[in-house]
XYZ file of C-alpha atoms in Angstrom:
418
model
C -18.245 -43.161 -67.628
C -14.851 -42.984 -67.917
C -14.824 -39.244 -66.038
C -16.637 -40.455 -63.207
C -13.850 -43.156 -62.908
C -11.508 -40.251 -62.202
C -13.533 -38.974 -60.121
C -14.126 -41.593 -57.835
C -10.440 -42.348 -58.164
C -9.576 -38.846 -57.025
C -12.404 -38.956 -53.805
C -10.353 -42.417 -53.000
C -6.952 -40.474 -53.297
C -8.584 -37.546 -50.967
C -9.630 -40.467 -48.204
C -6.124 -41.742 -48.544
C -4.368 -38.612 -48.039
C -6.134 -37.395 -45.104
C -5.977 -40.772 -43.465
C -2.452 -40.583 -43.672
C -2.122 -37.222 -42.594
C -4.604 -37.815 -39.419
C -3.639 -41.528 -38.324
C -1.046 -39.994 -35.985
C -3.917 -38.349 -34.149
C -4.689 -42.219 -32.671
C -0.997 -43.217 -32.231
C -0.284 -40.931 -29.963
C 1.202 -43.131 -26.905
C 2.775 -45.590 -29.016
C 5.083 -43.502 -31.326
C 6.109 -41.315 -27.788
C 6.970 -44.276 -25.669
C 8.554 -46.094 -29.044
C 10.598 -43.007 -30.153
C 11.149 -41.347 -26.373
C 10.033 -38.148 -27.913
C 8.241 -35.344 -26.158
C 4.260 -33.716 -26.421
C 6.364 -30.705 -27.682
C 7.681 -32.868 -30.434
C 4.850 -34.664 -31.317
C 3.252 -31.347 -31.721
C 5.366 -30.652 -34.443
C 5.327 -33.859 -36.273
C 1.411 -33.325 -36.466
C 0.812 -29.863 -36.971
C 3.761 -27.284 -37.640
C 6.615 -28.812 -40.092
C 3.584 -30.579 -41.513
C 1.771 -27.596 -42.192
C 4.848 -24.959 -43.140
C 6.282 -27.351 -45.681
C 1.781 -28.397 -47.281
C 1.556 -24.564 -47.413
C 4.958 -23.858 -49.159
C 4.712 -26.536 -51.471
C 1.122 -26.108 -52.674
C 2.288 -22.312 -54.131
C 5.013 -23.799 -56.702
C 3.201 -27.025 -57.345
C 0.183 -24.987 -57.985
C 2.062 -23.028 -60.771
C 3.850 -26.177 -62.484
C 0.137 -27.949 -62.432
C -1.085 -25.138 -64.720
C 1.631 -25.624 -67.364
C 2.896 -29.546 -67.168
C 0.425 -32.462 -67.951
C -1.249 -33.959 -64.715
C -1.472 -37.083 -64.614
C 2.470 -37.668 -63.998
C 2.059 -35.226 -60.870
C -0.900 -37.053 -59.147
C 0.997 -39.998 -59.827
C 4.129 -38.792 -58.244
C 1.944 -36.744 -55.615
C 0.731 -40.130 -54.679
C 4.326 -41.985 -54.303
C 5.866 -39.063 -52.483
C 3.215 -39.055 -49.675
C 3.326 -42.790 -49.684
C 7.379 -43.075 -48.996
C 6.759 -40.726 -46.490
C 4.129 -43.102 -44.420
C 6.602 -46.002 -45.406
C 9.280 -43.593 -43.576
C 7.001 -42.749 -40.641
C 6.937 -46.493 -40.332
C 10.277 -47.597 -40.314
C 11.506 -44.031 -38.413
C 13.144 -45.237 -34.940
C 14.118 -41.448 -34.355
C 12.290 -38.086 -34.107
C 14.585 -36.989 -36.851
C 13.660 -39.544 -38.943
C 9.502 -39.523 -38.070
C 10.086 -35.299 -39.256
C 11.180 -36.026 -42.784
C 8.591 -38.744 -43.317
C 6.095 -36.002 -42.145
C 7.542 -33.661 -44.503
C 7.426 -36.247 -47.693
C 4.013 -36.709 -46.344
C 2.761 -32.925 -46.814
C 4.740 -32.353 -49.732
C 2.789 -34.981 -51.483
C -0.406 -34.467 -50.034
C 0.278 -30.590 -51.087
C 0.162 -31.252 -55.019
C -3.442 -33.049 -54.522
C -5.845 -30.476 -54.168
C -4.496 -28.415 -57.335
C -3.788 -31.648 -59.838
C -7.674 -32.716 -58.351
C -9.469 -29.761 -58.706
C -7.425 -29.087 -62.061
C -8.413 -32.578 -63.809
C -12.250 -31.871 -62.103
C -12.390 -28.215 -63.994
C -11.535 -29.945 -67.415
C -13.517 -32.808 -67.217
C -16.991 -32.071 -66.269
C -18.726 -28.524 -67.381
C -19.101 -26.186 -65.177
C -22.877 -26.871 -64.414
C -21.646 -30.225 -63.145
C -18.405 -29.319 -61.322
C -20.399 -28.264 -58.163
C -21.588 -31.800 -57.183
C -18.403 -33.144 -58.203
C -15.927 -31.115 -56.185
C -18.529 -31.636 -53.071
C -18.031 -35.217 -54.050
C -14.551 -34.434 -53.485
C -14.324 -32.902 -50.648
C -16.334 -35.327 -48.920
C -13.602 -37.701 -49.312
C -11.734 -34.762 -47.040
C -14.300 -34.856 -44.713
C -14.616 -38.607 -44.277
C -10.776 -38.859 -44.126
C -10.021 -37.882 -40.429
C -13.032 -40.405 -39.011
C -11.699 -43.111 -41.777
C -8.323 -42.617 -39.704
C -9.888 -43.450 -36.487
C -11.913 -46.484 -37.510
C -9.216 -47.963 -39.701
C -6.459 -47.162 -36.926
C -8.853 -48.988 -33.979
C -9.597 -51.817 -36.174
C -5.485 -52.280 -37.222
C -4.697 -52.115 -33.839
C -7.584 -54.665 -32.887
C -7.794 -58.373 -33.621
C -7.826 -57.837 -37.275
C -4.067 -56.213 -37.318
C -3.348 -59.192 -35.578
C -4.704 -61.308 -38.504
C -4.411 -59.833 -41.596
C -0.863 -57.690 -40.675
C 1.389 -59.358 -38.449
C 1.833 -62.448 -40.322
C 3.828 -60.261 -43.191
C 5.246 -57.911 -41.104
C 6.081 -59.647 -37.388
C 9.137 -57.869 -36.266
C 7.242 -54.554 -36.821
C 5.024 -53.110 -33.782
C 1.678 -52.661 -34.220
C 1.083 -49.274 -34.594
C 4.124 -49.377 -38.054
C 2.463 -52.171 -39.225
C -0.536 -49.882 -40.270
C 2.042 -46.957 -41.619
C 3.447 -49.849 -43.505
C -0.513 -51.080 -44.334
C -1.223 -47.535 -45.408
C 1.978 -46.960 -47.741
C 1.316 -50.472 -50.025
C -2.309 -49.258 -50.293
C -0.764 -46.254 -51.714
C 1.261 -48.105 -53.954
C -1.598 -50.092 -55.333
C -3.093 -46.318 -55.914
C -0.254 -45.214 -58.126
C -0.233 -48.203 -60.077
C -4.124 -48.293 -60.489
C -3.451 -44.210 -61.791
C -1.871 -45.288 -65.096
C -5.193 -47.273 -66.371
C -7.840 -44.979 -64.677
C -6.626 -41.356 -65.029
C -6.405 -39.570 -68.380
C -5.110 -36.391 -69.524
C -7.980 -34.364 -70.428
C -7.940 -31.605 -72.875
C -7.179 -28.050 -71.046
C -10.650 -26.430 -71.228
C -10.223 -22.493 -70.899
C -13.324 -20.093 -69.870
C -13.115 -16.481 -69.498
C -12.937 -15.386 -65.657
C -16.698 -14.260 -64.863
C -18.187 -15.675 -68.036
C -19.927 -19.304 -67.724
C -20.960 -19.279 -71.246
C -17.334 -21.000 -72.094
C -15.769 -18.087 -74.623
C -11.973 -17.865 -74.639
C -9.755 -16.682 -71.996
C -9.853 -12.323 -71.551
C -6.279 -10.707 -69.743
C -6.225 -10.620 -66.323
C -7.939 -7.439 -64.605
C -7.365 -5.737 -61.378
C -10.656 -5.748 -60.750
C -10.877 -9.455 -60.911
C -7.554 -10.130 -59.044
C -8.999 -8.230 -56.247
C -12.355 -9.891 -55.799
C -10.713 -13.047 -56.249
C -8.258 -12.173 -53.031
C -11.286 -11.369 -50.879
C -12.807 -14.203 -51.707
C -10.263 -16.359 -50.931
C -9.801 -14.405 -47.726
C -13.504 -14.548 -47.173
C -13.025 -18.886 -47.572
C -10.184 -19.067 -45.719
C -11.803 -17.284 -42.567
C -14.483 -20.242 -43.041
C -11.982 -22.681 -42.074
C -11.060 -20.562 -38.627
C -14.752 -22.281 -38.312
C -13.801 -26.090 -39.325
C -10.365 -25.899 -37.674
C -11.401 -24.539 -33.987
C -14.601 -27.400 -34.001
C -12.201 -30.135 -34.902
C -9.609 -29.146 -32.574
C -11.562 -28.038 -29.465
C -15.117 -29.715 -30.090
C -14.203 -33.018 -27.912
C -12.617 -30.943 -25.295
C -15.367 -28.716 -25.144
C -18.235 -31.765 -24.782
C -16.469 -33.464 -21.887
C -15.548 -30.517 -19.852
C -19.498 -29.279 -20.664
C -21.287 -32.566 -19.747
C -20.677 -35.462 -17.424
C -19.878 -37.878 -20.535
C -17.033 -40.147 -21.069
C -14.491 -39.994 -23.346
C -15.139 -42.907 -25.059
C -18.944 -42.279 -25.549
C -17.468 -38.575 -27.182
C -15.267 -40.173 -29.567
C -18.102 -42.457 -30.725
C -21.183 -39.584 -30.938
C -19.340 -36.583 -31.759
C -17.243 -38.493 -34.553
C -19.962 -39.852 -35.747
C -21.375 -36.425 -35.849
C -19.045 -34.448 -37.008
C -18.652 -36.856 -40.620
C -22.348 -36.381 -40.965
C -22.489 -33.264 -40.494
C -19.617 -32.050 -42.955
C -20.615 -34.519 -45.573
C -24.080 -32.869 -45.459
C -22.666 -29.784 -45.884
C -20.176 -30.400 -49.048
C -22.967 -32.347 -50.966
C -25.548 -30.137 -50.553
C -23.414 -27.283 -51.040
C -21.989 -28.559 -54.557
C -25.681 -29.194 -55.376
C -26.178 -25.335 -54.872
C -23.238 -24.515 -56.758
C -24.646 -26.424 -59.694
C -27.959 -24.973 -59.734
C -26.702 -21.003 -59.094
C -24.103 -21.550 -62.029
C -26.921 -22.982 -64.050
C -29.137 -19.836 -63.141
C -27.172 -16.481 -62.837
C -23.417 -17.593 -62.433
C -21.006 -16.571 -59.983
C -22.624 -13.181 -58.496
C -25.490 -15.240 -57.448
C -23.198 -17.448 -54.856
C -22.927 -14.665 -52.486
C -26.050 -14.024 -51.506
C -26.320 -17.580 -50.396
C -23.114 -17.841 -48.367
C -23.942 -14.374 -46.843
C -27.353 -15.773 -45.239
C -25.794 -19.279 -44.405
C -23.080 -17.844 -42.277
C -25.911 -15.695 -40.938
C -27.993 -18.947 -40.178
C -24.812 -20.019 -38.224
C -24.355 -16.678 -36.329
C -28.268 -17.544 -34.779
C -27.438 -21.061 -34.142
C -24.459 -19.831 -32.003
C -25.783 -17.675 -30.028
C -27.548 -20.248 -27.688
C -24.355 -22.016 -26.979
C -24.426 -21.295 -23.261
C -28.002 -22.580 -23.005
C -27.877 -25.414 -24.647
C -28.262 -28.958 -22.981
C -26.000 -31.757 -24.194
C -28.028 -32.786 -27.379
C -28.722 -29.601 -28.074
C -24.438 -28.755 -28.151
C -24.410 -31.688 -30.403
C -26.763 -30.219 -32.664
C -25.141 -27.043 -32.439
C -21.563 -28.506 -33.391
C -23.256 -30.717 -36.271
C -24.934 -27.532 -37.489
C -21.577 -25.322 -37.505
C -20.132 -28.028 -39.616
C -22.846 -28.230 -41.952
C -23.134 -24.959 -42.824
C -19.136 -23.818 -42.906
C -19.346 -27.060 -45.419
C -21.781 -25.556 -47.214
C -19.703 -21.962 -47.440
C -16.614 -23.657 -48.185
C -17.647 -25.491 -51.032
C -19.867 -23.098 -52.417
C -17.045 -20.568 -51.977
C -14.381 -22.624 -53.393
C -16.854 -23.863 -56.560
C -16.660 -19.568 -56.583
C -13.231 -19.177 -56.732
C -12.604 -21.779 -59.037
C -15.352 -19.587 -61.225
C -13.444 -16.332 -59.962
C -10.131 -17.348 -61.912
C -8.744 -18.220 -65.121
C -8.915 -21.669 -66.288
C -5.251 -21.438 -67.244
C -4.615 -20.426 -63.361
C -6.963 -22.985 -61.945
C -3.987 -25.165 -60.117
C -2.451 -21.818 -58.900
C -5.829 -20.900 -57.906
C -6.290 -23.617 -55.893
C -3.160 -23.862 -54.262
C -3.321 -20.202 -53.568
C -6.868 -20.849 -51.710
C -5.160 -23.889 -49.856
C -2.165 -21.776 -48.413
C -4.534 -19.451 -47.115
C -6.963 -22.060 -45.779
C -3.528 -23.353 -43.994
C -2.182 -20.150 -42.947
C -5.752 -18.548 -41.458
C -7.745 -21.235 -41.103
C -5.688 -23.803 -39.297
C -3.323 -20.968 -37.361
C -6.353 -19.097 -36.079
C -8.850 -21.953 -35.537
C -7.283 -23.822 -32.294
C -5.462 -20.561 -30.902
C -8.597 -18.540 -30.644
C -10.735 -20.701 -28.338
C -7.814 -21.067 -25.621
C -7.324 -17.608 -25.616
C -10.980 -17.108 -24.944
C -11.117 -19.353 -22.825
C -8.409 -17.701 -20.787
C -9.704 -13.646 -21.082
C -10.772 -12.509 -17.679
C -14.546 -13.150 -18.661
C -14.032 -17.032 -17.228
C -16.735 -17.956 -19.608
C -17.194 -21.503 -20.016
C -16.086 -23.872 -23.542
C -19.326 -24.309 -25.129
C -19.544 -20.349 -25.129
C -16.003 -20.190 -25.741
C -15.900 -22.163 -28.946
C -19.603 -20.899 -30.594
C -17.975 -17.287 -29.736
C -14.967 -17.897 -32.043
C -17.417 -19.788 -34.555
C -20.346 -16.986 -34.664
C -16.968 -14.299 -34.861
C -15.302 -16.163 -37.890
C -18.880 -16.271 -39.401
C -19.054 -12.419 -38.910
C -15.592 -11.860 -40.743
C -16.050 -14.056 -43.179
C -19.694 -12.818 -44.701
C -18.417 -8.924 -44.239
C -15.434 -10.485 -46.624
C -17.765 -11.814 -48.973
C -20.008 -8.777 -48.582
C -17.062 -6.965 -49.766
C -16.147 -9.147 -52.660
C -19.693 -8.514 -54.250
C -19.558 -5.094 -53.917
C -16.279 -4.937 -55.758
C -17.018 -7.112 -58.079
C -20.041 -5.002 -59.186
C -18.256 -1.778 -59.036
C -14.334 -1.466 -59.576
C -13.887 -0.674 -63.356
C -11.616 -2.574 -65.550
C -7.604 -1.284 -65.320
């Protein structure tokens, strides 16, 4: 009982984190006209500082989670992110907003490896499947959390419950300020639910649970691909959350508002469908023939999306929606299936590293591929139109990505040991 505690605790942190990191997405107007600053600077408080300094971070962190207990780094992992919102809330200057960002993603970077750490130790591995896809779904609920708790802050009930404590504060730093004391609560609520668990170690490859072997090239080398393979995945994610709006109201006479409703709506049910079934599938391969049985099943997913792409052009406007829901399905099913596979992939004793290692890459491919590539379709002399721009990048990625993991299984069935 008291594991699933954590893990519902760590889900909660996950929903936290990313509706910190998004909530800027729907404050837009207010923090330019507030801090005078430009669409150039915005840019960079919500995607490039904030992404260097999550992808730098999550390397070294990733390394210190695998040797120093856990439990004080998601609690300081917590606070760090937390004075950064507080920050972002009290900034009245760009300067300012940037290091809040900063604190922001250098908290947010030790989460994934202290969460995924903690998860590894306490639940065996026939379990850890549904529980990282419980996880992640907290990632995947996070940016649509951001947007309904923003509207509703800003709304009558801001009004209510956050301008009585706070009434020389604007609206839109009332809910940074909202955001930070929640986070607060969280780090105090860490020292009774989270425990320390007792480092479990596994040999890499070997689900029967037998100690630790040395590393082997072989084994570093799949493990690269795959994580190469993963983070072409999230080319997938990143270029539907970045350009799917865009491409829906410049497809279809819709409004904006009725987009933001559907296709948010959407896209959460579509990526929590994907994470929880795919952590279902992770449990029941592991159970059956371990890790060389997840790649057959990625391989024909991302093959399933390939199809469902291909259409793009024809398809009406319920039919795009189904498309888009589908592409975030199944690159939620890959992910988590190939992240349950990576976590498989290395050493127990390397499983923060691991993970971190995964992240940087998801950061460094996934989101600096994802939004350039449909633009730059978009703009080839072809003039074809969004919708075939962005399944083109999609059914592409999903091309890369399974010849990646095509690759990874064959080396991992035929290098020899160093």
């Amino acid at each position: 009982m008291r594991n699933i505690l954590v893990l519902f605790f760590l889900f909660a942190c996950a929903l936290l984190s990313y509706t910190d990191r998004e909530i800027l997405s729907l404050l837009v107007d207010f923090i330019k006209l507030d801090l005078n600053i430009s669409n150039y600077q915005f840019a960079l408080l919500i995607g490039t500082f904030f992404g260097v300094i999550y992808a730098v971070m999550g390397l070294p962190v990733g390394w210190l989670v695998d040797r120093l207990p856990r439990k004080p780094f998601l609690i300081g992992a917590i606070g760090l992110w937390s004075a950064g919102t507080m920050v972002c809330g009290l900034a009245m200057q760009f300067p300012l907003m940037l290091i809040g960002r900063m604190l922001v993603a250098a908290g947010e970077a030790a989460l994934a490896p202290v969460a995924l750490s903690l998860i590894g130790d306490i639940f065996p591995r026939h379990q850890q499947g549904r529980a990282l896809g419980f996880y992640f779904s907290g990632i995947v609920a996070g940016g649509g959390v951001s947007i309904i708790v923003g509207g509703w802050l800003l709304g009558p009930a801001g009004l209510y419950l956050l301008a009585p404590l706070m009434p020389h504060l604007a609206p839109w730093r009332r809910i940074f300020m909202f955001l930070a004391m929640v986070g607060t609560f969280m780090c105090v609520l860490a020292l009774f639910v989270v425990h320390e668990p007792r480092r479990v170690h596994y040999v890499s490859g070997a689900p029967d649970g037998s100690p630790d072997a040395s590393g082997r090239r072989q084994s570093r080398m799949v493990l690269l691909v795959t994580c190469l393979a993963v983070s072409t995945v999230s080319v997938i994610d990143n270029a539907v959350g970045a350009w799917a709006p865009y491409v829906m109201l410049h497809s279809f006479s819709v409004s904006a508002a009725h987009i933001g409703k559907i296709l948010g709506g959407s896209l959460i049910v579509g990526g929590l469908t994907g994470v929880t079934i795919g952590g279902i599938l992770s449990d029941r391969l592991m159970k059956g023939r371990g890790q060389d049985a997840f790649y057959a099943p990625i391989i024909m997913l991302l093959l399933v999306l390939v199809v469902l792409c291909l259409g793009g052009a024809a398809y009406n406007y319920m039919l795009a929606l189904c498309m888009i829901m589908g592409i975030v399905a199944l690159a939620g099913m890959c992910s988590t299936l190939g992240l349950n596979l990576i976590l498989h992939l290395g050493t127990s004793r390397r499983r923060g590293f691991v993970t971190s290692f995964s992240f940087f890459l998801n950061v460094l491919v996934g989101a600096g591929l994802g939004p350039l590539l449909v633009p730059l379709a978009l703009d080839m002399p072809l003039q074809i139109t969004p919708i075939t721009a962005l399944s083109s990048v999609a059914a592409g990625a999903a091309l890369v990505a399974s010849g990646l993991f095509i690759a990874a299984r064959y080396l991992s069935r035929n290098l020899s040991p160093a």
